Coordinates of C-alpha atoms and ligand atoms in Angstrom, one line a residue:
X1 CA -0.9 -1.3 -35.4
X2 CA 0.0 2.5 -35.5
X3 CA 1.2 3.5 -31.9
X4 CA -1.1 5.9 -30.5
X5 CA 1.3 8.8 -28.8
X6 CA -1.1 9.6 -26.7
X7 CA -1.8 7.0 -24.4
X8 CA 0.3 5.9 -21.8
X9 CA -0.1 2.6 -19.7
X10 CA 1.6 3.2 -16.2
X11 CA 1.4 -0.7 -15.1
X12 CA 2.3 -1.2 -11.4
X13 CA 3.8 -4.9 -11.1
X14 CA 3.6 -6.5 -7.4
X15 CA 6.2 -9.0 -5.6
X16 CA 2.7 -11.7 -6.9
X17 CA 4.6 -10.6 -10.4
X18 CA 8.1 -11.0 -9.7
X19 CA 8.9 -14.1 -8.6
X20 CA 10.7 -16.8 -10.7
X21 CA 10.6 -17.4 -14.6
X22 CA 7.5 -17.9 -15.5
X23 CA 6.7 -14.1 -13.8
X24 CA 9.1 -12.6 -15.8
X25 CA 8.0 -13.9 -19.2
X26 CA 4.5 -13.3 -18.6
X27 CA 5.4 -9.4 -17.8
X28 CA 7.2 -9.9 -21.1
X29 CA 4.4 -10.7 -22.7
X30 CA 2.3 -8.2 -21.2
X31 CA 4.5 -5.5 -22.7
X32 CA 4.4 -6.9 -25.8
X33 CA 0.8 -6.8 -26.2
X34 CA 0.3 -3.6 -24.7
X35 CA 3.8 -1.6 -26.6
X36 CA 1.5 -2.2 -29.9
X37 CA -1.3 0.5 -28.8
X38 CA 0.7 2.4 -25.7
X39 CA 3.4 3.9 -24.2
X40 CA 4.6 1.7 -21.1
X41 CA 5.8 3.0 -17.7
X42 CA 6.6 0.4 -15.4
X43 CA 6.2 0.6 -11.6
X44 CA 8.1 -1.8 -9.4
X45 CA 7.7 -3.9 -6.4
X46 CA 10.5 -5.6 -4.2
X47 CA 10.5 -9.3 -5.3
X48 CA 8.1 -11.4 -3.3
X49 CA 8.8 -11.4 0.5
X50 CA 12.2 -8.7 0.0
X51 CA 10.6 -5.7 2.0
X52 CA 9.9 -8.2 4.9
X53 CA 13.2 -9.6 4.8
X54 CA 14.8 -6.0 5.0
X55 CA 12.1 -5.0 8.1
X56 CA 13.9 -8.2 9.5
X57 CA 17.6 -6.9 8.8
X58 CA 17.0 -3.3 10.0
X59 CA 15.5 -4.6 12.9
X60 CA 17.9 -7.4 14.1
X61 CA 20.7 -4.7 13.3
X62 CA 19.4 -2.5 15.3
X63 CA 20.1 -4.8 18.2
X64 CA 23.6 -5.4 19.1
X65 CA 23.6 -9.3 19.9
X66 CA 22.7 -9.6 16.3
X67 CA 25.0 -11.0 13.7
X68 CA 23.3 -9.8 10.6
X69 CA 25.3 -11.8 8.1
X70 CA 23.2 -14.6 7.4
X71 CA 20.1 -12.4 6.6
X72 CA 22.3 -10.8 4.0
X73 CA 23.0 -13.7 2.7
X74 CA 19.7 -14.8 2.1
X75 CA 18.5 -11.3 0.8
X76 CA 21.5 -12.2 -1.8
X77 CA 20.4 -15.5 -2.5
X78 CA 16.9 -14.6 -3.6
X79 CA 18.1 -11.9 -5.4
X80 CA 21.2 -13.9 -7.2
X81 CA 18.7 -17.5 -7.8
X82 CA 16.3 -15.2 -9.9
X83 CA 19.2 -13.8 -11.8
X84 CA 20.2 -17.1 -12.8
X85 CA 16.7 -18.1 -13.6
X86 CA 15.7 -15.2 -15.8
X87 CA 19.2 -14.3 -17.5
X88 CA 21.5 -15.7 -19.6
X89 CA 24.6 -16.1 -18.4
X90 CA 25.9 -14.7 -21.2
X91 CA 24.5 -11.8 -21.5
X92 CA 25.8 -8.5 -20.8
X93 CA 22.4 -7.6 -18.8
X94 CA 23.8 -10.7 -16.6
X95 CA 27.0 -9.6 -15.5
X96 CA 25.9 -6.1 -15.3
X97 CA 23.1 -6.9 -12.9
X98 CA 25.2 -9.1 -10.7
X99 CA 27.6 -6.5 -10.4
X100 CA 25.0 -4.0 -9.5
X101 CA 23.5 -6.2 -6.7
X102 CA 27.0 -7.1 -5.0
X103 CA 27.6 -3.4 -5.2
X104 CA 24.3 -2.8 -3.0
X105 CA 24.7 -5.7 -0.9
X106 CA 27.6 -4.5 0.4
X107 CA 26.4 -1.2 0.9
X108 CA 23.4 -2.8 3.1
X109 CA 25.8 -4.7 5.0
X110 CA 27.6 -0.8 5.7
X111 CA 24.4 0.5 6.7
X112 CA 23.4 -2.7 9.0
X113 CA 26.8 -1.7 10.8
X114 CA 26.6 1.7 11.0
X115 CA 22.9 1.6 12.7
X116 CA 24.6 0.0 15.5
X117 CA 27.2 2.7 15.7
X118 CA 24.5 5.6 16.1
X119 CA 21.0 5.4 16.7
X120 CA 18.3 3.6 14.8
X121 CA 16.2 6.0 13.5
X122 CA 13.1 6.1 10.6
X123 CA 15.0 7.5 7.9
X124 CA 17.6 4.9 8.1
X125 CA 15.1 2.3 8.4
X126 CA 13.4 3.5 5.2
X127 CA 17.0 3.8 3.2
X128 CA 17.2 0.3 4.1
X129 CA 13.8 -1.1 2.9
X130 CA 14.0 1.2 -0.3
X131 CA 17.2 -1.7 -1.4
X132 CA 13.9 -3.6 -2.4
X133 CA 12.5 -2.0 -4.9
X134 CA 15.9 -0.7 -6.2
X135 CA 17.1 -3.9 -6.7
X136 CA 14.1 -5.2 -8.6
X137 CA 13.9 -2.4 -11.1
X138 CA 16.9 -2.7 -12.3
X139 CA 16.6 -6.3 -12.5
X140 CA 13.1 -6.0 -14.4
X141 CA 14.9 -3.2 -17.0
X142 CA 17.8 -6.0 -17.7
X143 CA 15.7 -8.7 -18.1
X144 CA 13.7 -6.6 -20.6
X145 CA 16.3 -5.5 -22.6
X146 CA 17.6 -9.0 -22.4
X147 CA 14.5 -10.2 -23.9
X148 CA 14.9 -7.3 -26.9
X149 CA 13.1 -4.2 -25.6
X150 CA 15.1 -0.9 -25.4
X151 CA 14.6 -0.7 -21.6
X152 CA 16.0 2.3 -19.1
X153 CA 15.3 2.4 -15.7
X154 CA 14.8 5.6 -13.3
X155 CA 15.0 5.7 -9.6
X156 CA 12.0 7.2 -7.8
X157 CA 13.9 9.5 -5.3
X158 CA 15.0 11.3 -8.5
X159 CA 11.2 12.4 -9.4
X160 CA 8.9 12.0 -6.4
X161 CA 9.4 14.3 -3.4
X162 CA 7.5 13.6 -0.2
X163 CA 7.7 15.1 3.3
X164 CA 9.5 13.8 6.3
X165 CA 7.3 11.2 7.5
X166 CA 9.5 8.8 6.9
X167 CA 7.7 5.0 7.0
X168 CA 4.8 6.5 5.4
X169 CA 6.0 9.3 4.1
X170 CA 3.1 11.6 1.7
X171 CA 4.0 12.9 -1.5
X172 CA 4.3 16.8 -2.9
X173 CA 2.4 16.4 -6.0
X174 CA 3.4 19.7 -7.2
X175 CA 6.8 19.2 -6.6
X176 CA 6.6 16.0 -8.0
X177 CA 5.2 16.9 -11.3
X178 CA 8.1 19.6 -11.7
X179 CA 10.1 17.1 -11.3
X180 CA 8.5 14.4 -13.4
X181 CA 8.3 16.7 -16.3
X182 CA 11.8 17.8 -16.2
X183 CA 13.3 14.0 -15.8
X184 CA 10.9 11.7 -16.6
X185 CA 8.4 13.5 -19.1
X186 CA 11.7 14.1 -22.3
X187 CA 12.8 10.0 -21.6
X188 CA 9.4 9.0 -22.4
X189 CA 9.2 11.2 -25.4
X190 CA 12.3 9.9 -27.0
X191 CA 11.5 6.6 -28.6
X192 CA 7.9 5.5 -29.4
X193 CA 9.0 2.1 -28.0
X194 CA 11.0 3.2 -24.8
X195 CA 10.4 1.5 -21.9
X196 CA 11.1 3.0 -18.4
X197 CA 11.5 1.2 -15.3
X198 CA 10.5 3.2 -12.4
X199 CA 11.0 1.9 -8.9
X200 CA 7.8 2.1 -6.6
X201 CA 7.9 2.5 -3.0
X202 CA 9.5 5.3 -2.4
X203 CA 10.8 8.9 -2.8
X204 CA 13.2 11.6 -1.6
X205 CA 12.3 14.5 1.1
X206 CA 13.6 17.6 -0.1
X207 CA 16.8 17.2 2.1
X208 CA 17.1 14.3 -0.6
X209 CA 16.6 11.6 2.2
X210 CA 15.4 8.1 0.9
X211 CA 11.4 8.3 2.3
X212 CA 8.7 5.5 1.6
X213 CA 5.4 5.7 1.5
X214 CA 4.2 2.8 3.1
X215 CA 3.5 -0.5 3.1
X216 CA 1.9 -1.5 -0.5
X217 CA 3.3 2.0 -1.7
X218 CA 4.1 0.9 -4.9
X219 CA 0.8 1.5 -5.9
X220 CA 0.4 5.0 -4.8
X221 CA 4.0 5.4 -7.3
X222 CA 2.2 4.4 -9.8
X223 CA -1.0 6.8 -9.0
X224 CA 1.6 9.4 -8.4
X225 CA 3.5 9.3 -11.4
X226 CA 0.5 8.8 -13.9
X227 CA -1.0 12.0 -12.0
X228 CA 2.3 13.9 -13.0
X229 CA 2.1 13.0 -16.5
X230 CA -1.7 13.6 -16.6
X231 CA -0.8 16.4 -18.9
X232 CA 0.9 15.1 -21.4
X233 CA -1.2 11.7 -22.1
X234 CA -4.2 10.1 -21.7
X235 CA -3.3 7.9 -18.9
X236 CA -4.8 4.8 -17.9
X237 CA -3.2 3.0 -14.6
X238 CA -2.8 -1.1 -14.6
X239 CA -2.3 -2.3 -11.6
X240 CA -1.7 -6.4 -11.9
X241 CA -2.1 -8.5 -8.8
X242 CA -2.9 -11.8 -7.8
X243 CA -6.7 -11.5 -7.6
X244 CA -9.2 -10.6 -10.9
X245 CA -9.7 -7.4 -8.7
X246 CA -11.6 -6.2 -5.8
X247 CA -13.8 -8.4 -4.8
X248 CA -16.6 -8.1 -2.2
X249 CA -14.8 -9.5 0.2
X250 CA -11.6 -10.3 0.8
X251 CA -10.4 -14.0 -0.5
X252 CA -8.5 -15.4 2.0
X253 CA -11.4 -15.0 4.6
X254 CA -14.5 -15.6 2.1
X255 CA -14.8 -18.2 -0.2
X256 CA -17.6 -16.6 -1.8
X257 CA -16.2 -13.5 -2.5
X258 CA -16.8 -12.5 -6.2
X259 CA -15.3 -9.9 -8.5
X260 CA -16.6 -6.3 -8.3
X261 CA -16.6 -5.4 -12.2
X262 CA -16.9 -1.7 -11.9
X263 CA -16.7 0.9 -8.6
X264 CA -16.1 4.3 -7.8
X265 CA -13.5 5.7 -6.3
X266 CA -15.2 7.1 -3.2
X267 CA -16.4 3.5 -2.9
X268 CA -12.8 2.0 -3.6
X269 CA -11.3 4.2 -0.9
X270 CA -13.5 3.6 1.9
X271 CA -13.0 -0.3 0.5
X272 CA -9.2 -0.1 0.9
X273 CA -9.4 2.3 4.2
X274 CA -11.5 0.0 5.8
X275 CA -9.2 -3.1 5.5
X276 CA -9.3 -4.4 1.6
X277 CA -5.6 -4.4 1.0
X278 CA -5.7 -4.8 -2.3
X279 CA -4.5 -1.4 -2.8
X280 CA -2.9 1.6 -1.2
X281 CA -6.0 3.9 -0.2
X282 CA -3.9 7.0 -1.3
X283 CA -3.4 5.7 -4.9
X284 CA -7.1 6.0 -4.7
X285 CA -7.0 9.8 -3.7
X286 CA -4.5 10.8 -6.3
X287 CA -6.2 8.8 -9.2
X288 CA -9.6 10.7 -8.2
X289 CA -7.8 13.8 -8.0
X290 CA -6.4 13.8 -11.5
X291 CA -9.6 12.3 -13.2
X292 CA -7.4 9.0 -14.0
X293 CA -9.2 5.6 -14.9
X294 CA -7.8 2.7 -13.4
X295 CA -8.0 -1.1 -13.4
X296 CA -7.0 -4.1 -11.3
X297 CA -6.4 -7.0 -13.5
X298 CA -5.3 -10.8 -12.9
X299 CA -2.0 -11.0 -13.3
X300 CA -2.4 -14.7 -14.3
X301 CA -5.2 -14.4 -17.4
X302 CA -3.7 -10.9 -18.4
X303 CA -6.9 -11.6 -21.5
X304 CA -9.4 -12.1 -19.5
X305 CA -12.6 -9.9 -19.4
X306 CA -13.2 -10.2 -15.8
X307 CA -11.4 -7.4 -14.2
X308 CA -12.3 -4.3 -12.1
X309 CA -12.2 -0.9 -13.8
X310 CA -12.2 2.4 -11.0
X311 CA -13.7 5.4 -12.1
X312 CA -15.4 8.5 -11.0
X313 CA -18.5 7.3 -11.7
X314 CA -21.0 6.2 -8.9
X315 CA -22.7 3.0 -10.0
X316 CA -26.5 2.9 -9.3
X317 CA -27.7 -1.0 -9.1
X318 CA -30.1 -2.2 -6.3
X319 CA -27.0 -3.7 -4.2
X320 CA -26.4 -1.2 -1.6
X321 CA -23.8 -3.1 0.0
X322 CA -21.0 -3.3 -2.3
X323 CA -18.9 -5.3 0.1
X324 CA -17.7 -6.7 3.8
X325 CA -13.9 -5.2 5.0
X326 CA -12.1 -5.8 7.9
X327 CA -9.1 -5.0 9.6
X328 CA -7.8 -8.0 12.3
X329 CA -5.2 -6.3 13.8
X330 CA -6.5 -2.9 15.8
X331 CA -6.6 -1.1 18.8
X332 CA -8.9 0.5 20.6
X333 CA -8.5 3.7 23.1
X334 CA -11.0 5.0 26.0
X335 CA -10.4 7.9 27.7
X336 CA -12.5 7.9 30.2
X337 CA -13.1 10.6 32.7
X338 CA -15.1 10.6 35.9
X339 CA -14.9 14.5 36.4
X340 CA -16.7 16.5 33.9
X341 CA -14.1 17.8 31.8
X342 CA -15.9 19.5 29.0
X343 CA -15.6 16.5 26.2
X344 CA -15.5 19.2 23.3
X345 CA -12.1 21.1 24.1
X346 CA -10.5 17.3 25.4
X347 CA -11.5 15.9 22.1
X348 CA -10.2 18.5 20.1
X349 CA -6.8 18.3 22.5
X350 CA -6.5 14.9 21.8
X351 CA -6.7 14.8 18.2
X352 CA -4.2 18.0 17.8
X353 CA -2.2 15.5 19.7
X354 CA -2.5 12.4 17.8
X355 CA -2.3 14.9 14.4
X356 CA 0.7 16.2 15.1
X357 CA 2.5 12.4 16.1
X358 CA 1.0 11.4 12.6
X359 CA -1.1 9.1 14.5
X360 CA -3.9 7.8 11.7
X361 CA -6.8 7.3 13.6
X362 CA -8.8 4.2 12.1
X363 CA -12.3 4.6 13.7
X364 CA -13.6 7.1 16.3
X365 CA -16.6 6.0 18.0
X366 CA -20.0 6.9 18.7
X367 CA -20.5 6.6 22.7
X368 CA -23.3 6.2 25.2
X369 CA -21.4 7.6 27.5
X370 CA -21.4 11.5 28.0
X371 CA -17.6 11.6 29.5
X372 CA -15.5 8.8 27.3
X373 CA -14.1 8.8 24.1
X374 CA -13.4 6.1 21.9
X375 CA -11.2 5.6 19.3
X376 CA -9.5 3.3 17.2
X377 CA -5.6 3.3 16.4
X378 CA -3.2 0.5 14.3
X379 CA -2.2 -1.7 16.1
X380 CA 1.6 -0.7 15.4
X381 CA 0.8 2.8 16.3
X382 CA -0.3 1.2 20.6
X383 CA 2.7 1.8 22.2
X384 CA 3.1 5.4 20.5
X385 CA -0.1 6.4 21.5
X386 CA -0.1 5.0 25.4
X387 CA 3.0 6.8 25.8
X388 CA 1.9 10.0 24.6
X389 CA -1.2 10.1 26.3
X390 CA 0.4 9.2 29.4
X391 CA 2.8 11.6 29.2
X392 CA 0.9 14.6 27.9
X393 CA 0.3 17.3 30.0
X394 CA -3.1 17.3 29.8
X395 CA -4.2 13.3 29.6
X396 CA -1.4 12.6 32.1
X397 CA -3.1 14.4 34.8
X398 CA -5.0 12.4 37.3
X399 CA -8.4 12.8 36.0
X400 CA -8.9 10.7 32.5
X401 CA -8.5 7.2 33.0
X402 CA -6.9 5.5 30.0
X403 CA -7.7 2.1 28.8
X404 CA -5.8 0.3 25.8
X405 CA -7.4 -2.7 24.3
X406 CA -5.0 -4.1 21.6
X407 CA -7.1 -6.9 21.0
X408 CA -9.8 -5.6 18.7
X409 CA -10.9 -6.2 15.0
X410 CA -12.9 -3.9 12.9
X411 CA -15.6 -5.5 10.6
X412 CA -17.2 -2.7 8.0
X413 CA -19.8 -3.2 5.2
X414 CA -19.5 -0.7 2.7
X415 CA -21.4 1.1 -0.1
X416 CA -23.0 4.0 -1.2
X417 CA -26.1 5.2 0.0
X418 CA -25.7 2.7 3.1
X419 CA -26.8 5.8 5.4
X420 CA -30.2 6.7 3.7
X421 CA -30.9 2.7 3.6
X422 CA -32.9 1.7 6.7
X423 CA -32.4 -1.5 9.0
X424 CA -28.2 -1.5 8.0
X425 CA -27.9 -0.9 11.5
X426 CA -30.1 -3.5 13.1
X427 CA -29.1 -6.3 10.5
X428 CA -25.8 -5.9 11.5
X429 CA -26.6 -6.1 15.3
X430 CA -29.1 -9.3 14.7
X431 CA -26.9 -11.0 12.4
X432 CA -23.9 -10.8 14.4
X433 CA -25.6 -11.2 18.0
X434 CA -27.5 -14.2 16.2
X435 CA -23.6 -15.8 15.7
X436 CA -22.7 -15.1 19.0
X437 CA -20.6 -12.0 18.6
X438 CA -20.3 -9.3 20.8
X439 CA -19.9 -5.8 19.4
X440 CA -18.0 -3.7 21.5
X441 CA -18.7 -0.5 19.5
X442 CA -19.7 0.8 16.3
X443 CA -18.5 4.1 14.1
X444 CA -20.5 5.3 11.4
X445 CA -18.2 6.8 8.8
X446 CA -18.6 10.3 7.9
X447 CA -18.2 9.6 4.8
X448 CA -21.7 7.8 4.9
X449 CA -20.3 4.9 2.8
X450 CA -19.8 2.2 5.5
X451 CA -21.0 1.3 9.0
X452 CA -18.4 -0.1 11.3
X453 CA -18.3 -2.7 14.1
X454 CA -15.9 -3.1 16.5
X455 CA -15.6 -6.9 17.5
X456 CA -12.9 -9.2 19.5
X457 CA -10.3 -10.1 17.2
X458 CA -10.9 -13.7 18.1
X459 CA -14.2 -13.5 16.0
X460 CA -13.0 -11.2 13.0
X461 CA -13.0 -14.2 10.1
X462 CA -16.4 -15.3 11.6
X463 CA -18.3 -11.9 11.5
X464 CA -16.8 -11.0 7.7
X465 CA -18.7 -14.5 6.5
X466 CA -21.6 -13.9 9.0
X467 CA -22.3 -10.2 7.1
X468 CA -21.4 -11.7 4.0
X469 CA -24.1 -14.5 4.2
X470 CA -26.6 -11.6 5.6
X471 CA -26.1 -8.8 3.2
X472 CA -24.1 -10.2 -0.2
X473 CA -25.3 -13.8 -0.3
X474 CA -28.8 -13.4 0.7
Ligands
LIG1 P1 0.7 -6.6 -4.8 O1 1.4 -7.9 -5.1 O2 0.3 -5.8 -6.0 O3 1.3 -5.8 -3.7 P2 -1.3 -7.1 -2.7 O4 -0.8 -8.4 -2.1 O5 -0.9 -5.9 -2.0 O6 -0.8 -7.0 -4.2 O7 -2.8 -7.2 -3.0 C1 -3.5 -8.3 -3.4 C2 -4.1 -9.1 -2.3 O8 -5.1 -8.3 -1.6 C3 -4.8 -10.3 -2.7 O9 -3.9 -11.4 -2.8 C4 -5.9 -10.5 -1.7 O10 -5.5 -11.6 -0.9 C5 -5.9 -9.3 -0.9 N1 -7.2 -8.7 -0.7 C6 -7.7 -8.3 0.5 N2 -9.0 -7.9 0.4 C7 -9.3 -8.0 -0.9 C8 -10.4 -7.6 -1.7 N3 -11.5 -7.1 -1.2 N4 -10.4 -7.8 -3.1 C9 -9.3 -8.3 -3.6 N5 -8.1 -8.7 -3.0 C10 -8.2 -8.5 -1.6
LIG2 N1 7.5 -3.6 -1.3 C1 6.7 -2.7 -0.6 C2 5.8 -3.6 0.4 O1 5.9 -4.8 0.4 C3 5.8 -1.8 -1.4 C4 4.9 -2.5 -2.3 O2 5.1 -3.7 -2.7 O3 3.9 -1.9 -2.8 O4 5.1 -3.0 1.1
LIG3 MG1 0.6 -4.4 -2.2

């Protein structure tokens, strides 16, 4: 078949992909199939469980008591016992790659020591986590020119710039494209059957500090980079996972769940803000913004019909509810005051507040109550928050009361059209109460996609399969 120029493939590959022999053909094999009708560019995860491991190693280093060694050793270990398994030990690509990862052991073992000499701090922690997915790309480009593909490999602080928020840092598109077409754009042009490695993850602030975008950000490297190149081809993004795609609910909590074959994006956001982890909700963002069709496909039957495909397109069918999210780990705020501060100039205080902390606020809530707000926070983000309330001029004054509740789910069902449908609202209520389950608030989204309930953690997996029985099962 006659390569088509025009059509590029940016496939994003999770840890679910990379993680002993039979993963690494099967990505082989994918290439193949694909390099007949498409350019390839190939976004990469850490191996399964790495990022972990190196949360573990900044964290333990960052506490004096710790000897790190034996972490190291087994961030090694799983690196060197998939070497082993996927290259031949005769190979150039073998002793090249184990080269390259003793190189950058040793530099994490510099880095564990030297947080211990000045201050942990965010940008170290994310230079540290970024050894993940640096490792792994170059390890997927030697095992694919091992296996007979002309494979290069790029580094992503080369070509995506983001600001300073380090641990969830958000990318300059602009920037980024500049970049992409100067560095990444003329390798991709130079041989129809080029492959380019691109590490996901992560990026570089313009101080060319190592910055990541946050957990699962390997997807959103892949939205970014396809929305660089948006120009130049028709891009279409892959992202392979261990699921057929997003399903109505999420599989480990619901055995019923079942494959949604088409969505939108404004439905696939509110899906992935609300809890659905299947993808970054960015990626979403930045493949809406640059018009790009993706698809979530099972990594396992890369044939198989059943897939989801994400477009722009706002499905009608009768089923309103598209599916049931949640979020277990939350918590909740209540500012409370028994004066009456005016609530409009406090609530706009506070979210300046929280704004500038980069504090993402999951939930705000709709309250009986003239003088409280509610809101909900991650759960990693408590602490944070409860100090800088407390310690703000204005909350820290005697007059709000603060209460911090950290043990709180969030249960949503989601779909379009969900506000102008009547009775959501008191199915929710009846069907929960019914099962025994208190709701200790509820946010209706602005976006008018999902209604919310805010529920005791202790009954999250509960209340997903009660809504799912009461609004997807029927
Ligand atoms: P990757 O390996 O690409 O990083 P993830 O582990 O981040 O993939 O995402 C896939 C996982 O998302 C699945 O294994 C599944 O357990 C989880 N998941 C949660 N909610 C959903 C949902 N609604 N649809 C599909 N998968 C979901
Ligand atoms: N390795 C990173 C994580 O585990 C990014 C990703 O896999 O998308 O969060
Ligand atoms: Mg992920």
């Amino acid at each position: 078949m006659e390569s088509n120029k025009n059509s590029l493939t940016v496939m994003k590959f999770g840890g679910s992909c990379l993680q002993n022999k039979d993963s690494y053909l099967q990505i082989n094999s994918i290439v193949y199939k694909y390099m007949k009708s498409t350019k390839i560019l190939i976004v990469v995860s850490a191996i399964q469980g790495m990022t972990n491991k190196l949360i573990e190693f900044y964290e333990k280093s960052c506490s004096e008591e710790n000897n790190c060694d034996d972490l190291i050793e087994e961030i090694y270990n799983m690196h060197i016992l998939l070497v082993n398994d996927i290259l031949d030990k005769n190979r150039m690509e073998y002793s090249e790659t184990v080269e390259f990862l003793q190189t950058n052991i040793e530099e994490l073992k510099q880095l564990g020591r030297l947080i211990r000499l000045i201050r942990p701090s965010a940008d170290i922690y994310d230079l540290i986590v970024s050894y993940g997915e640096k490792l792994s790309t170059f390890l997927l480009s030697k095992y694919l020119t091992s296996q007979g593909h002309k494979s290069n490999y790029l580094f992503s602080d080369k070509i995506i710039l983001t600001n300073d928020n380090f641990g969830r840092a958000l990318p300059l598109l602009e920037e980024t494209e500049i970049l992409v077409n100067e560095i990444l754009y003329p390798l991709l042009l130079k041989d129809n059957n080029n492959l380019i490695c691109v590490s996901g993850y992560y990026g570089a602030t313009k101080d060319n500090k190592i910055s990541t975008l946050g957990r699962g950000g390997s997807d959103l490297s892949a939205a970014i980079l396809a929305y660089a190149l948006r120009n130049h081809f028709q891009c279409k993004i892959i992202y392979w996972k261990d699921v057929k795609g997003f399903l109505n609910a999420d599989p480990r909590i619901s055995k019923k769940s079942s494959l949604i074959r088409k969505i939108s994006y404004k439905e696939a956001k509110e899906l992935a803000f609300f809890g659905a982890k299947v993808l970054h909700p960015l990626c979403l963002d930045v493949n809406e913004k640059g018009g790009l069709q993706s698809e979530i496909r099972f990594f396992n039957e890369p044939d198989s019909e059943d897939f989801t495909t994400i477009t722009n397109e706002i499905t009608k069918n009768d089923d309103v509810i598209k599916a049931i999210t949640s979020i277990e780990k939350l918590s909740m705020v209540t500012l409370e005051s028994d004066t009456m501060v005016p609530l409009s100039g406090t609530a706009a205080k506070l979210f300046s507040l929280l704004g500038e902390n980069n504090i993402n606020i999951v939930f705000i809530s709709q309250s009986s109550s003239e003088n409280n707000i509610t809101f909900g926070i991650e759960y990693e983000d408590s602490k944070k928050v409860s100090f800088l309330l407390r310690n703000s001029d204005f909350f820290g004054e005697k007059w709000f009361k603060i209460k911090l509740d950290s043990d709180i789910s969030l249960v949503a069902i989601i779909g379009a059209g969900i506000l102008y449908t009547p009775g959501i609202a008191g199915k929710v209520f009846t069907s929960l109460g019914d099962n025994n389950i208190n709701i200790l608030a509820i946010a209706q989204g602005s976006s008018e996609l999902n209604f919310t309930a805010i529920i005791d953690r202790k009954n999250c997996e509960k209340a997903v399969n009660v809504l799912y029985d009461a609004f997807i099962t029927q």
